[in-house]
Amino acid sequence: IALPAAGPTNRFLSIRGEAVHILNENREPTTDQPLRHDGNVRDAQFSPDGQRVVTAGVDNSARIWDASSGLALTPPLRHGGPV
């Protein structure tokens, strides 16, 4: 699944099982490592300004990532069930 970015950034999010890849307009990865969960990712979205990515997974967590570096900005935000 490739989801378009918000705004004029021309980036996309690709969900593949437990990983999310941030892709450029040529569909090439923009970070060294994918954004990872401990279970399949259900959804991923850019923030309105395109600076962050939020991911939600069946591992009962949501994550917030820096869209430029791919580094986690928060620890996993745990929930009582799939997010």
mmCIF file of N, CA and C in Angstrom:
data_model
loop_
_atom_site.group_PDB
_atom_site.id
_atom_site.type_symbol
_atom_site.label_atom_id
_atom_site.label_comp_id
_atom_site.label_asym_id
_atom_site.label_seq_id
_atom_site.Cartn_x
_atom_site.Cartn_y
_atom_site.Cartn_z
ATOM 1 N N ILE A 1 0.851 -1.169 0.000
ATOM 2 C CA ILE A 1 0.000 0.000 0.000
ATOM 3 C C ILE A 1 0.894 1.228 0.000
ATOM 4 N N ALA A 2 0.708 2.154 -0.901
ATOM 5 C CA ALA A 2 1.440 3.416 -0.918
ATOM 6 C C ALA A 2 0.454 4.550 -0.651
ATOM 7 N N LEU A 3 0.690 5.278 0.422
ATOM 8 C CA LEU A 3 -0.177 6.373 0.820
ATOM 9 C C LEU A 3 0.520 7.694 0.532
ATOM 10 N N PRO A 4 -0.137 8.651 -0.135
ATOM 11 C CA PRO A 4 0.530 9.915 -0.454
ATOM 12 C C PRO A 4 0.726 10.788 0.774
ATOM 13 N N ALA A 5 1.745 11.625 0.725
ATOM 14 C CA ALA A 5 2.032 12.562 1.795
ATOM 15 C C ALA A 5 1.094 13.745 1.734
ATOM 16 N N ALA A 6 0.956 14.404 2.874
ATOM 17 C CA ALA A 6 0.207 15.659 2.906
ATOM 18 C C ALA A 6 1.121 16.787 2.457
ATOM 19 N N GLY A 7 0.550 17.749 1.764
ATOM 20 C CA GLY A 7 1.323 18.923 1.374
ATOM 21 C C GLY A 7 2.198 18.683 0.167
ATOM 22 N N PRO A 8 3.103 19.612 -0.090
ATOM 23 C CA PRO A 8 3.913 19.593 -1.315
ATOM 24 C C PRO A 8 5.204 18.795 -1.207
ATOM 25 N N THR A 9 5.278 17.813 -0.318
ATOM 26 C CA THR A 9 6.539 17.105 -0.095
ATOM 27 C C THR A 9 6.817 16.010 -1.116
ATOM 28 N N ASN A 10 5.825 15.565 -1.857
ATOM 29 C CA ASN A 10 5.989 14.504 -2.850
ATOM 30 C C ASN A 10 6.595 13.233 -2.264
ATOM 31 N N ARG A 11 6.177 12.886 -1.064
ATOM 32 C CA ARG A 11 6.615 11.641 -0.443
ATOM 33 C C ARG A 11 5.415 10.727 -0.235
ATOM 34 N N PHE A 12 5.710 9.461 -0.053
ATOM 35 C CA PHE A 12 4.689 8.445 0.109
ATOM 36 C C PHE A 12 5.060 7.534 1.260
ATOM 37 N N LEU A 13 4.069 6.843 1.814
ATOM 38 C CA LEU A 13 4.288 5.831 2.840
ATOM 39 C C LEU A 13 3.879 4.489 2.269
ATOM 40 N N SER A 14 4.725 3.502 2.433
ATOM 41 C CA SER A 14 4.444 2.159 1.959
ATOM 42 C C SER A 14 4.433 1.214 3.155
ATOM 43 N N ILE A 15 3.287 0.583 3.396
ATOM 44 C CA ILE A 15 3.140 -0.363 4.505
ATOM 45 C C ILE A 15 3.407 -1.762 3.978
ATOM 46 N N ARG A 16 4.361 -2.432 4.621
ATOM 47 C CA ARG A 16 4.707 -3.814 4.244
ATOM 48 C C ARG A 16 4.849 -4.644 5.513
ATOM 49 N N GLY A 17 3.778 -5.280 5.924
ATOM 50 C CA GLY A 17 3.821 -6.111 7.126
ATOM 51 C C GLY A 17 4.104 -5.285 8.358
ATOM 52 N N GLU A 18 5.237 -5.539 9.015
ATOM 53 C CA GLU A 18 5.614 -4.861 10.253
ATOM 54 C C GLU A 18 6.385 -3.570 10.006
ATOM 55 N N ALA A 19 6.537 -3.166 8.756
ATOM 56 C CA ALA A 19 7.386 -2.024 8.426
ATOM 57 C C ALA A 19 6.655 -1.000 7.564
ATOM 58 N N VAL A 20 7.066 0.244 7.741
ATOM 59 C CA VAL A 20 6.597 1.344 6.900
ATOM 60 C C VAL A 20 7.829 1.990 6.286
ATOM 61 N N HIS A 21 7.800 2.184 4.990
ATOM 62 C CA HIS A 21 8.893 2.833 4.278
ATOM 63 C C HIS A 21 8.431 4.217 3.838
ATOM 64 N N ILE A 22 9.282 5.214 4.050
ATOM 65 C CA ILE A 22 9.029 6.556 3.531
ATOM 66 C C ILE A 22 9.708 6.624 2.169
ATOM 67 N N LEU A 23 8.933 6.931 1.134
ATOM 68 C CA LEU A 23 9.431 6.911 -0.235
ATOM 69 C C LEU A 23 9.389 8.300 -0.854
ATOM 70 N N ASN A 24 10.322 8.572 -1.745
ATOM 71 C CA ASN A 24 10.302 9.841 -2.476
ATOM 72 C C ASN A 24 9.384 9.721 -3.691
ATOM 73 N N GLU A 25 9.355 10.766 -4.521
ATOM 74 C CA GLU A 25 8.449 10.773 -5.682
ATOM 75 C C GLU A 25 8.760 9.678 -6.690
ATOM 76 N N ASN A 26 9.983 9.120 -6.639
ATOM 77 C CA ASN A 26 10.358 8.001 -7.510
ATOM 78 C C ASN A 26 10.124 6.651 -6.848
ATOM 79 N N ARG A 27 9.461 6.678 -5.688
ATOM 80 C CA ARG A 27 9.158 5.474 -4.897
ATOM 81 C C ARG A 27 10.427 4.800 -4.371
ATOM 82 N N GLU A 28 11.458 5.594 -4.072
ATOM 83 C CA GLU A 28 12.701 5.105 -3.481
ATOM 84 C C GLU A 28 12.717 5.459 -2.004
ATOM 85 N N PRO A 29 13.246 4.570 -1.141
ATOM 86 C CA PRO A 29 13.297 4.868 0.300
ATOM 87 C C PRO A 29 14.115 6.126 0.584
ATOM 88 N N THR A 30 13.626 6.917 1.557
ATOM 89 C CA THR A 30 14.330 8.143 1.938
ATOM 90 C C THR A 30 15.064 8.007 3.270
ATOM 91 N N THR A 31 14.874 6.893 3.970
ATOM 92 C CA THR A 31 15.570 6.643 5.236
ATOM 93 C C THR A 31 16.324 5.321 5.136
ATOM 94 N N ASP A 32 17.361 5.179 5.972
ATOM 95 C CA ASP A 32 18.170 3.959 5.941
ATOM 96 C C ASP A 32 17.388 2.728 6.392
ATOM 97 N N GLN A 33 16.531 2.903 7.391
ATOM 98 C CA GLN A 33 15.772 1.790 7.947
ATOM 99 C C GLN A 33 14.283 2.106 7.887
ATOM 100 N N PRO A 34 13.444 1.079 7.708
ATOM 101 C CA PRO A 34 12.001 1.317 7.760
ATOM 102 C C PRO A 34 11.546 1.607 9.196
ATOM 103 N N LEU A 35 10.365 2.140 9.329
ATOM 104 C CA LEU A 35 9.737 2.370 10.629
ATOM 105 C C LEU A 35 9.098 1.045 11.027
ATOM 106 N N ARG A 36 9.481 0.483 12.174
ATOM 107 C CA ARG A 36 9.074 -0.881 12.522
ATOM 108 C C ARG A 36 8.188 -0.962 13.753
ATOM 109 N N HIS A 37 7.258 -1.931 13.693
ATOM 110 C CA HIS A 37 6.424 -2.329 14.825
ATOM 111 C C HIS A 37 6.732 -3.794 15.111
ATOM 112 N N ASP A 38 6.200 -4.304 16.242
ATOM 113 C CA ASP A 38 6.375 -5.720 16.588
ATOM 114 C C ASP A 38 5.285 -6.600 15.982
ATOM 115 N N GLY A 39 4.389 -6.025 15.237
ATOM 116 C CA GLY A 39 3.331 -6.746 14.527
ATOM 117 C C GLY A 39 2.972 -5.943 13.289
ATOM 118 N N ASN A 40 2.068 -6.465 12.498
ATOM 119 C CA ASN A 40 1.688 -5.775 11.261
ATOM 120 C C ASN A 40 1.212 -4.354 11.528
ATOM 121 N N VAL A 41 1.578 -3.461 10.645
ATOM 122 C CA VAL A 41 1.130 -2.072 10.715
ATOM 123 C C VAL A 41 -0.228 -1.972 10.036
ATOM 124 N N ARG A 42 -1.165 -1.325 10.706
ATOM 125 C CA ARG A 42 -2.520 -1.180 10.160
ATOM 126 C C ARG A 42 -2.700 0.123 9.407
ATOM 127 N N ASP A 43 -1.990 1.189 9.843
ATOM 128 C CA ASP A 43 -2.164 2.488 9.203
ATOM 129 C C ASP A 43 -0.916 3.327 9.437
ATOM 130 N N ALA A 44 -0.681 4.259 8.541
ATOM 131 C CA ALA A 44 0.420 5.212 8.668
ATOM 132 C C ALA A 44 0.002 6.494 7.965
ATOM 133 N N GLN A 45 0.302 7.628 8.591
ATOM 134 C CA GLN A 45 -0.085 8.919 8.030
ATOM 135 C C GLN A 45 1.001 9.950 8.327
ATOM 136 N N PHE A 46 1.200 10.869 7.394
ATOM 137 C CA PHE A 46 2.040 12.025 7.654
ATOM 138 C C PHE A 46 1.261 13.035 8.490
ATOM 139 N N SER A 47 1.971 13.804 9.317
ATOM 140 C CA SER A 47 1.349 14.940 9.999
ATOM 141 C C SER A 47 0.996 15.981 8.937
ATOM 142 N N PRO A 48 0.103 16.923 9.245
ATOM 143 C CA PRO A 48 -0.281 17.930 8.247
ATOM 144 C C PRO A 48 0.901 18.710 7.667
ATOM 145 N N ASP A 49 1.952 18.930 8.467
ATOM 146 C CA ASP A 49 3.114 19.674 7.960
ATOM 147 C C ASP A 49 4.156 18.773 7.297
ATOM 148 N N GLY A 50 3.918 17.447 7.296
ATOM 149 C CA GLY A 50 4.832 16.506 6.657
ATOM 150 C C GLY A 50 6.105 16.228 7.427
ATOM 151 N N GLN A 51 6.226 16.735 8.655
ATOM 152 C CA GLN A 51 7.452 16.578 9.442
ATOM 153 C C GLN A 51 7.492 15.282 10.246
ATOM 154 N N ARG A 52 6.336 14.705 10.526
ATOM 155 C CA ARG A 52 6.256 13.495 11.338
ATOM 156 C C ARG A 52 5.381 12.451 10.648
ATOM 157 N N VAL A 53 5.549 11.222 11.104
ATOM 158 C CA VAL A 53 4.713 10.112 10.638
ATOM 159 C C VAL A 53 4.162 9.427 11.884
ATOM 160 N N VAL A 54 2.893 9.113 11.877
ATOM 161 C CA VAL A 54 2.306 8.319 12.942
ATOM 162 C C VAL A 54 1.954 6.959 12.349
ATOM 163 N N THR A 55 2.279 5.899 13.092
ATOM 164 C CA THR A 55 1.958 4.539 12.657
ATOM 165 C C THR A 55 1.136 3.862 13.745
ATOM 166 N N ALA A 56 0.289 2.927 13.336
ATOM 167 C CA ALA A 56 -0.551 2.175 14.258
ATOM 168 C C ALA A 56 -0.490 0.707 13.866
ATOM 169 N N GLY A 57 -0.354 -0.155 14.882
ATOM 170 C CA GLY A 57 -0.197 -1.568 14.561
ATOM 171 C C GLY A 57 -1.002 -2.503 15.426
ATOM 172 N N VAL A 58 -1.019 -3.762 14.986
ATOM 173 C CA VAL A 58 -1.716 -4.806 15.731
ATOM 174 C C VAL A 58 -0.941 -5.205 16.981
ATOM 175 N N ASP A 59 0.238 -4.616 17.185
ATOM 176 C CA ASP A 59 1.009 -4.862 18.405
ATOM 177 C C ASP A 59 0.517 -3.981 19.552
ATOM 178 N N ASN A 60 -0.669 -3.395 19.376
ATOM 179 C CA ASN A 60 -1.313 -2.561 20.397
ATOM 180 C C ASN A 60 -0.549 -1.278 20.669
ATOM 181 N N SER A 61 0.119 -0.742 19.653
ATOM 182 C CA SER A 61 0.850 0.498 19.872
ATOM 183 C C SER A 61 0.702 1.446 18.692
ATOM 184 N N ALA A 62 0.872 2.718 19.010
ATOM 185 C CA ALA A 62 1.029 3.760 18.005
ATOM 186 C C ALA A 62 2.434 4.319 18.193
ATOM 187 N N ARG A 63 3.028 4.799 17.111
ATOM 188 C CA ARG A 63 4.379 5.372 17.175
ATOM 189 C C ARG A 63 4.390 6.691 16.427
ATOM 190 N N ILE A 64 5.241 7.596 16.862
ATOM 191 C CA ILE A 64 5.445 8.866 16.173
ATOM 192 C C ILE A 64 6.906 8.935 15.768
ATOM 193 N N TRP A 65 7.148 9.247 14.499
ATOM 194 C CA TRP A 65 8.478 9.199 13.901
ATOM 195 C C TRP A 65 8.828 10.539 13.259
ATOM 196 N N ASP A 66 10.109 10.836 13.178
ATOM 197 C CA ASP A 66 10.591 11.974 12.410
ATOM 198 C C ASP A 66 10.602 11.556 10.942
ATOM 199 N N ALA A 67 9.917 12.309 10.082
ATOM 200 C CA ALA A 67 9.783 11.918 8.674
ATOM 201 C C ALA A 67 11.074 12.090 7.892
ATOM 202 N N SER A 68 11.996 12.910 8.351
ATOM 203 C CA SER A 68 13.263 13.103 7.639
ATOM 204 C C SER A 68 14.282 12.020 7.971
ATOM 205 N N SER A 69 14.405 11.699 9.255
ATOM 206 C CA SER A 69 15.432 10.739 9.684
ATOM 207 C C SER A 69 14.915 9.321 9.860
ATOM 208 N N GLY A 70 13.603 9.182 10.096
ATOM 209 C CA GLY A 70 13.031 7.873 10.381
ATOM 210 C C GLY A 70 13.211 7.452 11.828
ATOM 211 N N LEU A 71 13.713 8.350 12.671
ATOM 212 C CA LEU A 71 13.924 8.026 14.086
ATOM 213 C C LEU A 71 12.628 8.187 14.865
ATOM 214 N N ALA A 72 12.427 7.291 15.847
ATOM 215 C CA ALA A 72 11.244 7.367 16.706
ATOM 216 C C ALA A 72 11.345 8.605 17.590
ATOM 217 N N LEU A 73 10.273 9.361 17.672
ATOM 218 C CA LEU A 73 10.224 10.546 18.530
ATOM 219 C C LEU A 73 9.638 10.240 19.896
ATOM 220 N N THR A 74 8.934 9.111 20.007
ATOM 221 C CA THR A 74 8.336 8.693 21.276
ATOM 222 C C THR A 74 8.562 7.197 21.433
ATOM 223 N N PRO A 75 8.497 6.713 22.672
ATOM 224 C CA PRO A 75 8.440 5.254 22.831
ATOM 225 C C PRO A 75 7.091 4.774 22.313
ATOM 226 N N PRO A 76 6.918 3.463 22.133
ATOM 227 C CA PRO A 76 5.605 2.974 21.698
ATOM 228 C C PRO A 76 4.507 3.442 22.653
ATOM 229 N N LEU A 77 3.429 3.963 22.093
ATOM 230 C CA LEU A 77 2.278 4.405 22.873
ATOM 231 C C LEU A 77 1.316 3.223 22.950
ATOM 232 N N ARG A 78 1.333 2.516 24.090
ATOM 233 C CA ARG A 78 0.610 1.257 24.248
ATOM 234 C C ARG A 78 -0.886 1.469 24.468
ATOM 235 N N HIS A 79 -1.682 0.549 23.924
ATOM 236 C CA HIS A 79 -3.127 0.557 24.056
ATOM 237 C C HIS A 79 -3.587 -0.842 24.451
ATOM 238 N N GLY A 80 -4.843 -0.980 24.845
ATOM 239 C CA GLY A 80 -5.370 -2.263 25.287
ATOM 240 C C GLY A 80 -5.705 -3.235 24.163
ATOM 241 N N GLY A 81 -5.578 -2.797 22.905
ATOM 242 C CA GLY A 81 -5.881 -3.639 21.759
ATOM 243 C C GLY A 81 -5.252 -3.054 20.519
ATOM 244 N N PRO A 82 -5.476 -3.665 19.372
ATOM 245 C CA PRO A 82 -4.904 -3.128 18.137
ATOM 246 C C PRO A 82 -5.319 -1.685 17.910
ATOM 247 N N VAL A 83 -4.414 -0.929 17.382
ATOM 248 C CA VAL A 83 -4.663 0.500 17.130
ATOM 249 C C VAL A 83 -5.013 0.687 15.664
#
